[in-house]
Tab-separated table of C-alpha atoms and ligand atoms in Angstrom:
chain	number	residue	atom	x	y	z
A	1	MET	CA	21.719	-25.504	11.560
A	2	ALA	CA	19.182	-23.631	9.417
A	3	ALA	CA	20.079	-23.118	5.762
A	4	ASP	CA	21.383	-19.628	5.093
A	5	ARG	CA	20.403	-19.781	1.455
A	6	ARG	CA	17.592	-21.542	-0.317
A	7	PRO	CA	18.963	-24.914	-1.475
A	8	GLU	CA	18.849	-25.248	-5.298
A	9	ASP	CA	16.852	-28.448	-5.044
A	10	MET	CA	14.398	-27.309	-2.388
A	11	LYS	CA	10.882	-28.426	-3.186
A	12	ARG	CA	8.299	-25.629	-3.386
A	13	ILE	CA	6.158	-25.722	-0.241
A	14	THR	CA	2.662	-26.107	-1.642
A	15	THR	CA	1.036	-28.673	0.647
A	16	PRO	CA	0.204	-28.856	4.359
A	17	GLU	CA	2.612	-31.816	4.690
A	18	LEU	CA	5.551	-29.893	3.249
A	19	ALA	CA	4.671	-26.877	5.398
A	20	ASP	CA	4.519	-29.029	8.537
A	21	ALA	CA	7.924	-30.536	7.785
A	22	PHE	CA	9.403	-27.062	7.279
A	23	ILE	CA	7.837	-25.792	10.527
A	24	GLU	CA	9.140	-28.755	12.512
A	25	GLU	CA	12.682	-28.277	11.250
A	26	GLN	CA	12.615	-24.505	11.802
A	27	ILE	CA	11.368	-24.898	15.351
A	28	LYS	CA	14.211	-27.269	16.131
A	29	ASP	CA	16.721	-24.804	14.652
A	30	LEU	CA	15.165	-21.809	16.397
A	31	LYS	CA	15.311	-23.536	19.771
A	32	ALA	CA	18.966	-24.383	19.194
A	33	GLN	CA	19.834	-20.837	18.069
A	34	ILE	CA	17.912	-18.966	20.770
A	35	GLY	CA	18.195	-21.221	23.831
A	36	ASP	CA	16.679	-19.431	26.818
A	37	LYS	CA	17.341	-15.929	25.475
A	38	LYS	CA	14.777	-13.295	24.470
A	39	VAL	CA	13.785	-12.248	20.950
A	40	LEU	CA	12.247	-8.966	19.844
A	41	LEU	CA	9.966	-8.639	16.818
A	42	ALA	CA	8.301	-5.650	15.175
A	43	LEU	CA	4.916	-7.137	14.400
A	44	SER	CA	3.092	-5.100	11.787
A	45	GLY	CA	0.333	-7.613	11.183
A	46	GLY	CA	1.522	-8.088	7.589
A	47	VAL	CA	1.982	-11.616	6.248
A	48	ASP	CA	5.710	-12.016	6.850
A	49	SER	CA	5.996	-10.625	10.370
A	50	SER	CA	2.809	-12.464	11.410
A	51	VAL	CA	4.156	-15.802	10.217
A	52	VAL	CA	7.482	-15.162	11.955
A	53	ALA	CA	5.590	-14.337	15.157
A	54	ALA	CA	3.463	-17.478	14.976
A	55	MET	CA	6.552	-19.623	14.322
A	56	LEU	CA	8.467	-18.116	17.235
A	57	ILE	CA	5.522	-18.416	19.606
A	58	ARG	CA	5.527	-22.147	18.799
A	59	ALA	CA	9.265	-22.420	19.275
A	60	ILE	CA	9.985	-20.235	22.298
A	61	GLY	CA	6.638	-19.022	23.709
A	62	ASP	CA	6.971	-15.956	25.890
A	63	GLN	CA	10.692	-15.534	25.271
A	64	LEU	CA	9.377	-13.684	22.213
A	65	VAL	CA	8.428	-10.054	22.745
A	66	CYS	CA	6.309	-8.606	19.935
A	67	VAL	CA	5.928	-4.873	19.495
A	68	HIS	CA	3.013	-3.661	17.398
A	69	VAL	CA	3.354	0.006	16.531
A	70	ASN	CA	0.101	1.566	15.404
A	71	HIS	CA	1.188	4.566	13.346
A	72	GLY	CA	-2.395	5.630	12.780
A	73	LEU	CA	-2.125	4.773	9.085
A	74	LEU	CA	-3.331	1.179	9.334
A	75	ARG	CA	-6.545	-0.100	7.800
A	76	LYS	CA	-9.751	-0.336	9.766
A	77	GLY	CA	-9.646	-3.274	12.178
A	78	GLU	CA	-5.942	-4.088	11.735
A	79	PRO	CA	-4.556	-3.231	15.176
A	80	GLU	CA	-7.564	-4.941	16.747
A	81	GLN	CA	-6.887	-8.098	14.723
A	82	VAL	CA	-3.225	-8.149	15.739
A	83	ILE	CA	-4.243	-7.931	19.404
A	84	GLU	CA	-6.998	-10.531	19.036
A	85	VAL	CA	-4.906	-13.096	17.139
A	86	PHE	CA	-1.586	-12.727	18.904
A	87	ARG	CA	-2.387	-11.608	22.436
A	88	ASN	CA	-5.782	-13.240	22.988
A	89	GLN	CA	-5.569	-16.390	20.872
A	90	MET	CA	-1.862	-17.216	20.669
A	91	LYS	CA	-1.042	-15.807	24.125
A	92	ALA	CA	1.890	-13.852	22.760
A	93	ASN	CA	3.853	-11.419	24.821
A	94	LEU	CA	2.630	-8.387	22.860
A	95	ILE	CA	3.376	-4.740	23.494
A	96	TYR	CA	0.857	-2.529	21.711
A	97	VAL	CA	1.898	1.050	21.146
A	98	ASP	CA	-0.673	3.507	19.902
A	99	ALA	CA	1.607	6.138	18.400
A	100	THR	CA	-1.092	7.681	16.191
A	101	ASP	CA	-0.790	11.180	17.634
A	102	ARG	CA	3.003	11.179	17.366
A	103	PHE	CA	2.920	10.230	13.702
A	104	LEU	CA	0.053	12.496	12.689
A	105	ASP	CA	1.510	15.472	14.563
A	106	LYS	CA	4.854	15.013	12.777
A	107	LEU	CA	3.101	14.634	9.421
A	108	ALA	CA	0.864	17.688	9.863
A	109	GLY	CA	1.273	20.075	6.948
A	110	VAL	CA	3.832	17.861	5.141
A	111	THR	CA	2.902	17.598	1.461
A	112	ASP	CA	5.990	16.095	-0.226
A	113	PRO	CA	5.529	12.310	-0.718
A	114	GLU	CA	9.156	11.376	-0.063
A	115	THR	CA	9.310	13.532	3.051
A	116	LYS	CA	6.132	11.863	4.284
A	117	ARG	CA	7.693	8.414	3.713
A	118	LYS	CA	10.889	9.448	5.524
A	119	ILE	CA	8.955	10.792	8.508
A	120	ILE	CA	6.875	7.618	8.767
A	121	GLY	CA	9.918	5.319	8.450
A	122	GLY	CA	12.061	7.388	10.838
A	123	GLU	CA	9.367	7.740	13.467
A	124	PHE	CA	8.678	4.014	13.290
A	125	ILE	CA	12.295	3.203	14.103
A	126	GLU	CA	12.251	5.722	16.935
A	127	VAL	CA	9.111	4.324	18.564
A	128	PHE	CA	10.365	0.757	18.154
A	129	ALA	CA	13.795	1.604	19.590
A	130	GLU	CA	12.192	3.362	22.578
A	131	GLU	CA	10.204	0.228	23.366
A	132	ALA	CA	13.259	-1.988	22.891
A	133	ARG	CA	15.254	0.157	25.347
A	134	LYS	CA	12.654	-0.451	28.032
A	135	LEU	CA	13.270	-4.198	27.823
A	136	ASP	CA	16.014	-6.156	29.525
A	137	GLY	CA	18.032	-8.994	28.170
A	138	ILE	CA	16.995	-8.988	24.515
A	139	GLU	CA	19.693	-10.640	22.405
A	140	PHE	CA	17.899	-11.367	19.172
A	141	LEU	CA	15.876	-9.417	16.633
A	142	ALA	CA	13.445	-11.433	14.514
A	143	GLN	CA	12.574	-10.308	11.018
A	144	GLY	CA	10.229	-11.373	8.266
A	145	THR	CA	12.882	-11.362	5.562
A	146	ILE	CA	11.851	-13.616	2.668
A	147	TRP	CA	13.860	-15.100	-0.206
A	148	PRO	CA	12.887	-12.460	-2.832
A	149	ASP	CA	14.119	-9.729	-0.421
A	150	ILE	CA	17.530	-11.383	-0.409
A	151	LEU	CA	17.587	-11.884	-4.186
A	152	GLU	CA	16.486	-8.300	-4.824
A	153	SER	CA	19.044	-6.793	-2.517
A	154	GLU	CA	21.779	-8.944	-4.065
A	155	ALA	CA	20.709	-7.787	-7.520
A	156	GLY	CA	20.786	-4.181	-6.308
A	157	ILE	CA	17.064	-3.705	-7.010
A	158	LYS	CA	16.114	-2.678	-3.522
A	159	ALA	CA	17.846	-2.500	-0.197
A	160	HIS	CA	16.159	-4.995	2.003
A	161	HIS	CA	14.970	-3.171	5.056
A	162	ASN	CA	16.504	-5.391	7.723
A	163	ALA	CA	17.929	-4.238	11.041
A	164	GLY	CA	18.875	-1.186	8.996
A	165	GLY	CA	17.824	1.957	10.724
A	166	LEU	CA	18.084	0.900	14.337
A	167	PRO	CA	20.432	3.134	16.360
A	168	GLU	CA	24.107	2.124	16.412
A	169	ASP	CA	24.100	1.081	20.063
A	170	MET	CA	21.356	-1.474	19.482
A	171	LYS	CA	23.035	-4.574	18.188
A	172	PHE	CA	21.073	-7.780	17.975
A	173	GLU	CA	21.697	-11.149	16.402
A	174	LEU	CA	19.146	-11.727	13.633
A	175	VAL	CA	16.534	-14.468	13.592
A	176	GLU	CA	14.961	-14.890	10.146
A	177	PRO	CA	12.930	-18.094	10.072
A	178	VAL	CA	11.249	-17.573	6.672
A	179	LYS	CA	14.199	-16.171	4.779
A	180	ILE	CA	14.485	-19.073	2.344
A	181	LEU	CA	10.790	-19.014	1.456
A	182	PHE	CA	8.907	-17.448	-1.423
A	183	LYS	CA	5.781	-15.463	-0.533
A	184	ASP	CA	3.339	-18.225	-1.537
A	185	GLU	CA	5.234	-20.629	0.733
A	186	VAL	CA	5.106	-18.181	3.646
A	187	ARG	CA	1.305	-18.144	3.264
A	188	VAL	CA	0.997	-21.946	3.342
A	189	VAL	CA	3.259	-22.104	6.385
A	190	GLY	CA	1.228	-19.348	8.081
A	191	GLU	CA	-2.001	-21.231	7.587
A	192	ARG	CA	-0.485	-24.363	9.124
A	193	LEU	CA	0.635	-22.281	12.092
A	194	GLY	CA	-3.019	-21.398	12.704
A	195	LEU	CA	-3.139	-17.841	11.397
A	196	PRO	CA	-6.484	-16.709	9.958
A	197	ALA	CA	-6.807	-16.897	6.158
A	198	ASN	CA	-7.576	-13.185	5.880
A	199	MET	CA	-4.230	-12.497	7.501
A	200	VAL	CA	-2.052	-14.819	5.409
A	201	TYR	CA	-3.794	-14.185	2.074
A	202	ARG	CA	-4.125	-10.449	2.455
A	203	GLN	CA	-3.309	-8.081	-0.386
A	204	PRO	CA	-0.029	-6.155	-0.369
A	205	PHE	CA	-0.129	-3.066	1.836
A	206	PRO	CA	2.618	-0.413	1.733
A	207	GLY	CA	4.691	0.332	4.848
A	208	PRO	CA	3.579	4.007	4.880
A	209	GLY	CA	0.044	2.621	4.923
A	210	LEU	CA	-2.930	4.835	4.255
A	211	GLY	CA	-0.521	7.787	4.377
A	212	VAL	CA	0.185	7.394	0.633
A	213	ARG	CA	-3.560	7.163	-0.067
A	214	CYS	CA	-4.226	10.492	1.557
A	215	PRO	CA	-2.176	12.520	-0.952
A	216	GLY	CA	-0.619	15.761	0.147
A	217	ALA	CA	-0.823	16.908	3.760
A	218	ILE	CA	-2.586	14.274	5.868
A	219	THR	CA	-5.494	15.502	7.951
A	220	ARG	CA	-7.351	13.313	10.427
A	221	ASP	CA	-10.723	13.806	8.770
A	222	ARG	CA	-9.513	12.966	5.261
A	223	LEU	CA	-7.512	10.005	6.611
A	224	GLU	CA	-10.698	8.738	8.247
A	225	ALA	CA	-12.497	9.040	4.884
A	226	VAL	CA	-9.754	6.883	3.302
A	227	ARG	CA	-10.007	4.313	6.107
A	228	GLU	CA	-13.806	4.074	5.993
A	229	SER	CA	-14.038	3.893	2.193
A	230	ASP	CA	-11.262	1.268	2.110
A	231	ALA	CA	-13.190	-0.816	4.651
A	232	ILE	CA	-16.334	-0.650	2.497
A	233	LEU	CA	-14.383	-1.608	-0.630
A	234	ARG	CA	-12.769	-4.592	1.121
A	235	GLU	CA	-16.090	-5.726	2.520
A	236	GLU	CA	-17.756	-5.577	-0.889
A	237	PHE	CA	-14.856	-7.348	-2.625
A	238	ALA	CA	-15.103	-10.147	-0.065
A	239	LYS	CA	-18.879	-10.428	-0.496
A	240	ASN	CA	-18.569	-10.510	-4.271
A	241	GLY	CA	-15.896	-13.214	-4.440
A	242	LEU	CA	-13.143	-10.818	-5.510
A	243	GLU	CA	-10.999	-11.103	-2.351
A	244	GLY	CA	-7.949	-13.187	-3.143
A	245	LYS	CA	-8.663	-12.871	-6.899
A	246	VAL	CA	-7.839	-9.235	-7.455
A	247	TRP	CA	-4.215	-8.508	-6.609
A	248	GLN	CA	-4.669	-5.141	-4.918
A	249	TYR	CA	-7.579	-2.764	-4.371
A	250	PHE	CA	-7.998	0.348	-2.303
A	251	THR	CA	-9.371	3.868	-2.179
A	252	VAL	CA	-7.673	7.240	-2.355
A	253	VAL	CA	-9.112	10.543	-1.157
A	254	PRO	CA	-7.278	13.412	-2.882
A	255	ASP	CA	-6.896	16.827	-1.355
A	256	PHE	CA	-9.420	18.796	-3.378
A	257	LYS	CA	-13.096	19.441	-3.079
A	258	SER	CA	-15.900	19.760	-5.576
A	259	THR	CA	-19.448	20.982	-5.459
A	260	GLY	CA	-22.287	18.611	-4.786
A	261	VAL	CA	-25.822	18.607	-3.486
A	262	ARG	CA	-27.354	16.656	-0.623
A	263	ASP	CA	-30.842	17.021	0.817
A	264	GLY	CA	-31.375	20.062	-1.372
A	265	LYS	CA	-28.305	21.791	0.036
A	266	ARG	CA	-24.974	22.596	-1.572
A	267	THR	CA	-22.026	20.516	-0.431
A	268	PHE	CA	-18.316	21.042	-1.000
A	269	ASP	CA	-16.611	17.705	-0.336
A	270	TRP	CA	-13.842	15.333	-1.460
A	271	PRO	CA	-14.009	12.721	-4.186
A	272	CYS	CA	-13.106	9.101	-3.403
A	273	ILE	CA	-11.129	7.228	-6.063
A	274	ILE	CA	-11.345	3.443	-6.335
A	275	ARG	CA	-8.294	1.565	-7.643
A	276	ALA	CA	-8.333	-2.186	-8.376
A	277	ILE	CA	-5.429	-3.790	-10.210
A	278	ASN	CA	-3.872	-7.096	-11.211
A	279	THR	CA	-0.235	-7.907	-11.789
A	280	THR	CA	2.415	-10.540	-11.349
A	281	ASP	CA	5.526	-8.433	-10.819
A	282	VAL	CA	4.103	-4.935	-10.066
A	283	MET	CA	6.276	-3.494	-12.857
A	284	GLU	CA	3.251	-3.579	-15.129
A	285	VAL	CA	-0.320	-3.703	-13.920
A	286	THR	CA	-3.706	-3.989	-15.557
A	287	VAL	CA	-6.991	-2.685	-14.237
A	288	GLU	CA	-9.678	-4.999	-12.892
A	289	HIS	CA	-12.964	-3.947	-14.481
A	290	LEU	CA	-15.841	-4.186	-12.027
A	291	SER	CA	-19.437	-4.901	-12.967
A	292	ASP	CA	-21.799	-1.928	-13.326
A	293	GLU	CA	-23.866	-3.298	-10.451
A	294	LEU	CA	-20.899	-3.450	-8.115
A	295	ILE	CA	-19.737	0.033	-9.079
A	296	ASP	CA	-23.250	1.425	-8.477
A	297	HIS	CA	-23.430	-0.318	-5.116
A	298	LEU	CA	-19.999	0.966	-4.054
A	299	VAL	CA	-20.930	4.515	-5.057
A	300	THR	CA	-24.167	4.328	-3.070
A	301	ARG	CA	-22.485	2.974	0.054
A	302	ILE	CA	-19.478	5.273	-0.001
A	303	ILE	CA	-21.433	8.513	-0.493
A	304	LYS	CA	-23.953	7.441	2.125
A	305	GLU	CA	-21.585	6.085	4.770
A	306	VAL	CA	-18.388	8.098	4.486
A	307	PRO	CA	-18.506	11.649	5.858
A	308	GLY	CA	-16.877	14.229	3.598
A	309	ILE	CA	-17.303	12.354	0.286
A	310	ASN	CA	-19.722	13.573	-2.381
A	311	ARG	CA	-18.354	11.866	-5.510
A	312	VAL	CA	-16.867	8.435	-6.329
A	313	LEU	CA	-14.476	7.936	-9.253
A	314	PHE	CA	-12.868	4.792	-10.725
A	315	ASP	CA	-9.266	4.774	-11.910
A	316	TYR	CA	-8.975	2.983	-15.272
A	317	THR	CA	-5.262	3.670	-15.720
A	318	PRO	CA	-2.747	0.817	-16.121
A	319	LYS	CA	0.897	0.941	-15.001
A	320	PRO	CA	2.705	2.375	-16.877
A	321	PRO	CA	2.040	5.251	-17.104
A	322	ALA	CA	0.411	5.404	-13.648
A	323	THR	CA	1.929	3.785	-10.580
A	324	VAL	CA	-0.228	1.639	-8.301
A	325	GLU	CA	-0.157	4.113	-5.410
A	326	TYR	CA	-0.787	7.830	-5.832
A	327	GLU	CA	2.429	8.994	-4.214
B	1	LIG	P1	3.848	1.545	-7.128
B	1	LIG	O1	2.986	2.659	-6.590
B	1	LIG	O2	5.308	1.833	-7.029
B	1	LIG	O3	3.566	0.321	-6.168
B	1	LIG	O4	3.447	1.138	-8.531
B	1	LIG	C1	4.013	-0.997	-6.411
B	1	LIG	C2	3.667	-1.857	-5.195
B	1	LIG	O5	4.475	-1.464	-4.092
B	1	LIG	C3	3.670	-1.029	-3.013
B	1	LIG	N1	4.297	0.161	-2.447
B	1	LIG	C4	4.989	0.211	-1.309
B	1	LIG	N2	5.251	-0.762	-0.400
B	1	LIG	N3	6.436	0.806	0.914
B	1	LIG	C5	5.959	-0.439	0.713
B	1	LIG	O6	6.175	-1.303	1.567
B	1	LIG	C6	6.224	1.834	0.060
B	1	LIG	O7	6.659	2.955	0.279
B	1	LIG	C7	5.459	1.495	-1.109
B	1	LIG	N4	5.049	2.233	-2.181
B	1	LIG	C8	4.343	1.386	-2.988
B	1	LIG	C9	2.308	-0.716	-3.617
B	1	LIG	O8	1.250	-0.865	-2.670
B	1	LIG	C10	2.225	-1.713	-4.737
B	1	LIG	O9	1.805	-2.981	-4.260
C-alpha cells in the first residue's frame, strides 16, 4: 500500500532512475487501489495536477476522467496546451469546459480583491461539480496534493484546498499519488512521465489566474491586454535565457489611464507594469533587474503589439513591503 506520509529516510528524487522507481511503485499501488473503477480529476494544467494526470493515464488509462475548466483567466495558450498534451498526445479522457463567459459575467463590476477570489473559487467548484454530476460511476477523486501542502496544513499555515468545497452529496475516495513528494521531485517525475519541460518547470501561477493581475473590476479588453503582454514577457524571457532562472514574472494592467500620443494623435490608454522577482519561500522576495536592452525591447513590443497600452512601467519593489501579486 502507498505510504500515507513521507518516510523519514526517503531519498530525494533527483535522478531519472529514482523517478522511474517511484513511478513504477505508484502505478502498482494505484492499480490496486482503483481496480476497474473510475477516477475524476480537475486538471488545471499546473504542475501538480498535470503530473497526477500523466501518472493516472499510465496506471488506469481511460478510467481516468479529466475535467479542464477554462475560467477565462488562464494565460495565452494554456487551455490549448492542456488539450494538445492530454487529449491529443496522451489520449486522455478529457472534458474541456469553456466557462469564460460564466466567470466574466459573475465578475463584472466586482472590484474587491477578496470578493473576486471568492467568486472565482466558488464558480470553479460549481462548474466542476456540474460536470461530475453528468458522469456515472465515479468513485474516486484525484488531487495534486504535495508534501508541503500537508506540512503547511498541519502547521496551520494554510488550509490545503483538497476535496474541500465540493457539495456535501458528492463524496469520493481520494487518490493523491504525489502527496509524499516535494515540488522539485514532482517536476522530475513529470518529466519522466513524458510531460513537456515548459509544463513541469513552469513558474508559479495563482489559482485566480490573470484575475489578480487585472486589478479592480475585470473587463474583457483589459484582461486581454494582461494576457497579451504576459505572453510577450514570457516569450522574451525564454529567448533571453531567463525562463527557469527567474522565479516568477508577469504583467499587470491597472485600472487607470494616462495621456499619450501615437501617430500625432492624443491617446488615453492603460499602463502595463512588469514584475519579475526571485525568492525561495515567497515570504521575502527580491527584484530581478533586467538589462536596459531587454527593458527597451519589451517596451517597444508591448506598446506596439498590445491594444490599449501606451506606457510600460517596471516594478522595483521587494516584498516586503509589496506583495508579489497586486491584489
Ligand atoms: P503574494 O502576492 O501573496 O504571492 O506575495 C505569493 C505567491 O503566491 C501566489 N499567489 C496565489 N496563489 N492563489 C494561489 O494559488 C492565490 O489566490 C494567490 N495569491 C498569490 C503568487 O503568485 C506568488 O507566487
